[in-house]
CSV table of C-alpha atoms and ligand atoms in Angstrom, one decimal:
chain,number,residue,atom,x,y,z
A,1,MET,CA,18.2,-8.7,3.2
A,2,ARG,CA,16.6,-5.9,1.3
A,3,PRO,CA,13.8,-4.0,3.0
A,4,ILE,CA,10.1,-4.4,2.2
A,5,PHE,CA,8.8,-1.1,0.7
A,6,ILE,CA,5.5,0.1,2.1
A,7,LEU,CA,4.2,2.8,-0.1
A,8,ASN,CA,1.2,5.1,0.6
A,9,GLY,CA,-0.6,7.4,-1.7
A,10,PRO,CA,-2.5,10.7,-1.5
A,11,ASN,CA,-4.3,11.8,1.7
A,12,LEU,CA,-3.0,8.9,3.8
A,13,ASN,CA,-0.8,11.5,5.6
A,14,LEU,CA,-4.1,12.5,7.1
A,15,LEU,CA,-4.9,9.0,8.4
A,16,GLY,CA,-6.5,9.3,11.9
A,17,LEU,CA,-7.9,12.7,11.1
A,18,ARG,CA,-9.6,12.1,7.8
A,19,GLN,CA,-13.0,10.4,7.8
A,20,PRO,CA,-12.2,8.3,10.9
A,21,GLU,CA,-15.6,6.5,10.5
A,22,ILE,CA,-14.1,5.0,7.3
A,23,TYR,CA,-10.3,4.9,7.9
A,24,GLY,CA,-10.1,4.7,11.8
A,25,ARG,CA,-8.3,6.8,14.3
A,26,GLU,CA,-4.8,5.4,14.0
A,27,THR,CA,-2.2,7.7,12.3
A,28,LEU,CA,0.1,6.7,9.5
A,29,ALA,CA,3.0,7.0,12.0
A,30,ASP,CA,1.1,4.4,14.2
A,31,VAL,CA,0.8,2.1,11.2
A,32,GLU,CA,4.5,2.6,10.4
A,33,ALA,CA,5.5,1.7,14.0
A,34,ARG,CA,3.3,-1.4,14.0
A,35,CYS,CA,4.7,-2.5,10.7
A,36,ALA,CA,8.3,-2.0,11.8
A,37,THR,CA,7.7,-4.1,14.9
A,38,LEU,CA,6.1,-6.9,13.0
A,39,ALA,CA,8.7,-6.8,10.2
A,40,ALA,CA,11.5,-7.2,12.8
A,41,GLU,CA,9.7,-10.2,14.4
A,42,LEU,CA,9.5,-11.7,10.9
A,43,GLY,CA,13.2,-11.1,10.3
A,44,HIS,CA,12.7,-8.2,7.8
A,45,SER,CA,13.0,-4.4,7.8
A,46,ILE,CA,10.7,-1.9,6.1
A,47,ASP,CA,11.1,1.3,4.1
A,48,PHE,CA,7.8,3.2,4.8
A,49,ARG,CA,6.9,6.2,2.6
A,50,GLN,CA,3.9,8.4,1.7
A,51,SER,CA,3.4,11.0,-1.1
A,52,ASN,CA,0.5,13.0,-2.4
A,53,HIS,CA,2.1,13.1,-5.9
A,54,GLU,CA,1.7,10.4,-8.5
A,55,GLY,CA,5.2,10.9,-10.0
A,56,ALA,CA,6.8,10.7,-6.6
A,57,ILE,CA,5.1,7.3,-6.0
A,58,VAL,CA,6.4,6.1,-9.4
A,59,GLU,CA,9.9,7.1,-8.3
A,60,MET,CA,9.4,5.3,-5.0
A,61,ILE,CA,8.6,2.1,-7.0
A,62,HIS,CA,11.7,2.7,-9.0
A,63,ALA,CA,13.7,2.9,-5.7
A,64,ALA,CA,12.1,-0.4,-4.7
A,65,ARG,CA,13.4,-1.8,-8.0
A,66,ASP,CA,16.9,-1.0,-7.0
A,67,ALA,CA,16.7,-1.8,-3.3
A,68,GLY,CA,13.5,-3.5,-2.2
A,69,ALA,CA,12.6,-7.2,-1.6
A,70,GLY,CA,8.9,-6.6,-2.2
A,71,ILE,CA,6.3,-3.9,-2.2
A,72,ILE,CA,3.1,-3.3,-0.1
A,73,ILE,CA,1.2,-0.4,-1.7
A,74,ASN,CA,-1.9,1.5,-0.8
A,75,PRO,CA,-2.1,3.8,-3.8
A,76,ALA,CA,-5.2,5.4,-2.3
A,77,ALA,CA,-7.2,7.4,-5.0
A,78,TYR,CA,-4.5,6.6,-7.6
A,79,THR,CA,-5.5,3.0,-7.4
A,80,HIS,CA,-8.5,3.9,-9.6
A,81,THR,CA,-6.8,6.2,-12.1
A,82,SER,CA,-3.1,5.5,-12.5
A,83,VAL,CA,-1.7,3.7,-15.4
A,84,ALA,CA,1.7,5.2,-14.5
A,85,ILE,CA,1.8,3.4,-11.2
A,86,LEU,CA,0.7,0.2,-12.8
A,87,ASP,CA,3.5,0.5,-15.4
A,88,ALA,CA,6.1,1.2,-12.6
A,89,LEU,CA,4.9,-1.9,-10.7
A,90,ASN,CA,5.1,-4.0,-13.9
A,91,ALA,CA,8.8,-3.0,-14.0
A,92,PHE,CA,9.3,-4.4,-10.5
A,93,ASP,CA,10.2,-8.1,-10.2
A,94,GLY,CA,9.4,-9.0,-6.6
A,95,PRO,CA,6.1,-9.6,-4.8
A,96,VAL,CA,3.5,-6.8,-4.8
A,97,ILE,CA,0.6,-6.7,-2.4
A,98,GLU,CA,-2.2,-4.0,-2.7
A,99,VAL,CA,-3.8,-2.8,0.5
A,100,HIS,CA,-6.9,-0.8,1.1
A,101,ILE,CA,-8.0,0.1,4.6
A,102,SER,CA,-11.7,0.3,3.6
A,103,ASN,CA,-13.6,-2.3,1.7
A,104,VAL,CA,-13.5,-0.5,-1.7
A,105,HIS,CA,-16.1,-2.9,-3.1
A,106,LYS,CA,-18.7,-1.7,-0.5
A,107,ARG,CA,-18.2,1.9,-1.6
A,108,GLU,CA,-18.9,4.0,-4.7
A,109,SER,CA,-18.6,2.2,-8.0
A,110,PHE,CA,-15.6,4.3,-9.1
A,111,ARG,CA,-13.6,2.6,-6.3
A,112,HIS,CA,-14.4,-0.9,-7.6
A,113,HIS,CA,-11.8,-0.8,-10.4
A,114,SER,CA,-8.1,-1.0,-9.6
A,115,TYR,CA,-5.3,-0.6,-12.2
A,116,VAL,CA,-2.9,-1.9,-9.5
A,117,SER,CA,-4.8,-5.2,-9.1
A,118,LEU,CA,-3.6,-6.1,-12.7
A,119,ARG,CA,-0.1,-6.5,-11.2
A,120,ALA,CA,-0.7,-7.2,-7.5
A,121,ASP,CA,-0.1,-10.8,-6.3
A,122,ALA,CA,-2.7,-10.3,-3.5
A,123,VAL,CA,-5.2,-7.6,-2.6
A,124,ILE,CA,-6.4,-6.9,1.0
A,125,ALA,CA,-9.3,-4.6,1.5
A,126,GLY,CA,-11.6,-3.8,4.4
A,127,CYS,CA,-9.4,-5.1,7.2
A,128,GLY,CA,-8.6,-1.6,8.5
A,129,THR,CA,-5.0,-0.8,9.2
A,130,GLU,CA,-4.5,-4.4,10.2
A,131,GLY,CA,-4.4,-5.0,6.4
A,132,TYR,CA,-0.8,-3.7,6.3
A,133,LEU,CA,0.2,-6.3,8.9
A,134,LEU,CA,-1.6,-9.1,7.1
A,135,ALA,CA,0.2,-8.0,3.9
A,136,LEU,CA,3.5,-8.1,5.7
A,137,ARG,CA,2.9,-11.7,6.9
A,138,ARG,CA,2.0,-12.7,3.4
A,139,ILE,CA,4.9,-11.0,1.7
A,140,ALA,CA,7.3,-12.6,4.3
A,141,SER,CA,5.9,-16.0,3.5
A,142,ILE,CA,6.2,-15.4,-0.3
A,143,LEU,CA,9.9,-14.2,0.3
A,144,ALA,CA,10.6,-17.3,2.4
A,145,GLY,CA,9.6,-19.3,-0.7
B,201,DQA,C1,-8.2,3.6,0.1
B,201,DQA,C2,-9.5,3.5,-0.8
B,201,DQA,C3,-9.4,4.5,-1.9
B,201,DQA,O1,-10.6,4.4,-2.7
B,201,DQA,C4,-9.3,5.9,-1.4
B,201,DQA,O2,-9.2,6.9,-2.5
B,201,DQA,C5,-8.3,6.1,-0.4
B,201,DQA,C6,-7.9,5.1,0.5
B,201,DQA,C7,-8.3,2.8,1.3
B,201,DQA,O3,-7.2,2.6,2.0
B,201,DQA,O4,-9.3,2.3,1.7
B,201,DQA,O5,-7.7,7.2,-0.3
B,201,DQA,O6,-7.1,3.2,-0.7
C-alpha cells in the first residue's frame, strides 16, 4: 500500500516554540510520531515532510502523485496565497485533506480564504494537532472505500 503523505508548510518546523498559545506545545516531531503510530494501527504508513519553501511543497505534491495514496496538508501561510500549491493538488488524483491547527475562521480575515480548500475533500481547523489524527482516520476510511 502506498504511504499517506503528510505535508507541512512554512514555520511549522517551529511548532511547540512558535506562538504556543495558538499552536500548542507539541513539536512537529511529536505530531509525526503520533501520526506514524495511528497510521500503523489503521494499516497504513506515512511520509511526513515539512518545508518553508513554496516550490519544495509543490515538488512534495508531485512526489505524492508518483508514490502516495492520499495527501494530508497543512500549507500554513501558503494556504491563503498559493495558486501553485492548488494547481499541484489539482494534478493529484487521490484524497486530499486540509488541516489547520488553529481555527483560521476565528482569526484575521486574511486567513479566512483558502486556495487549497478549492481542492480539498475535507477541511479540519481548530482541533489543535489532533486535527492531523482526525484527518488520518478520515483518509483511511476514504481509502477503504
Ligand atoms: C495554520 C494557519 C495559517 O493561517 C498560518 O499561517 C499557519 C498555520 C494552522 O495550522 O493553524 O502557519 O495553517
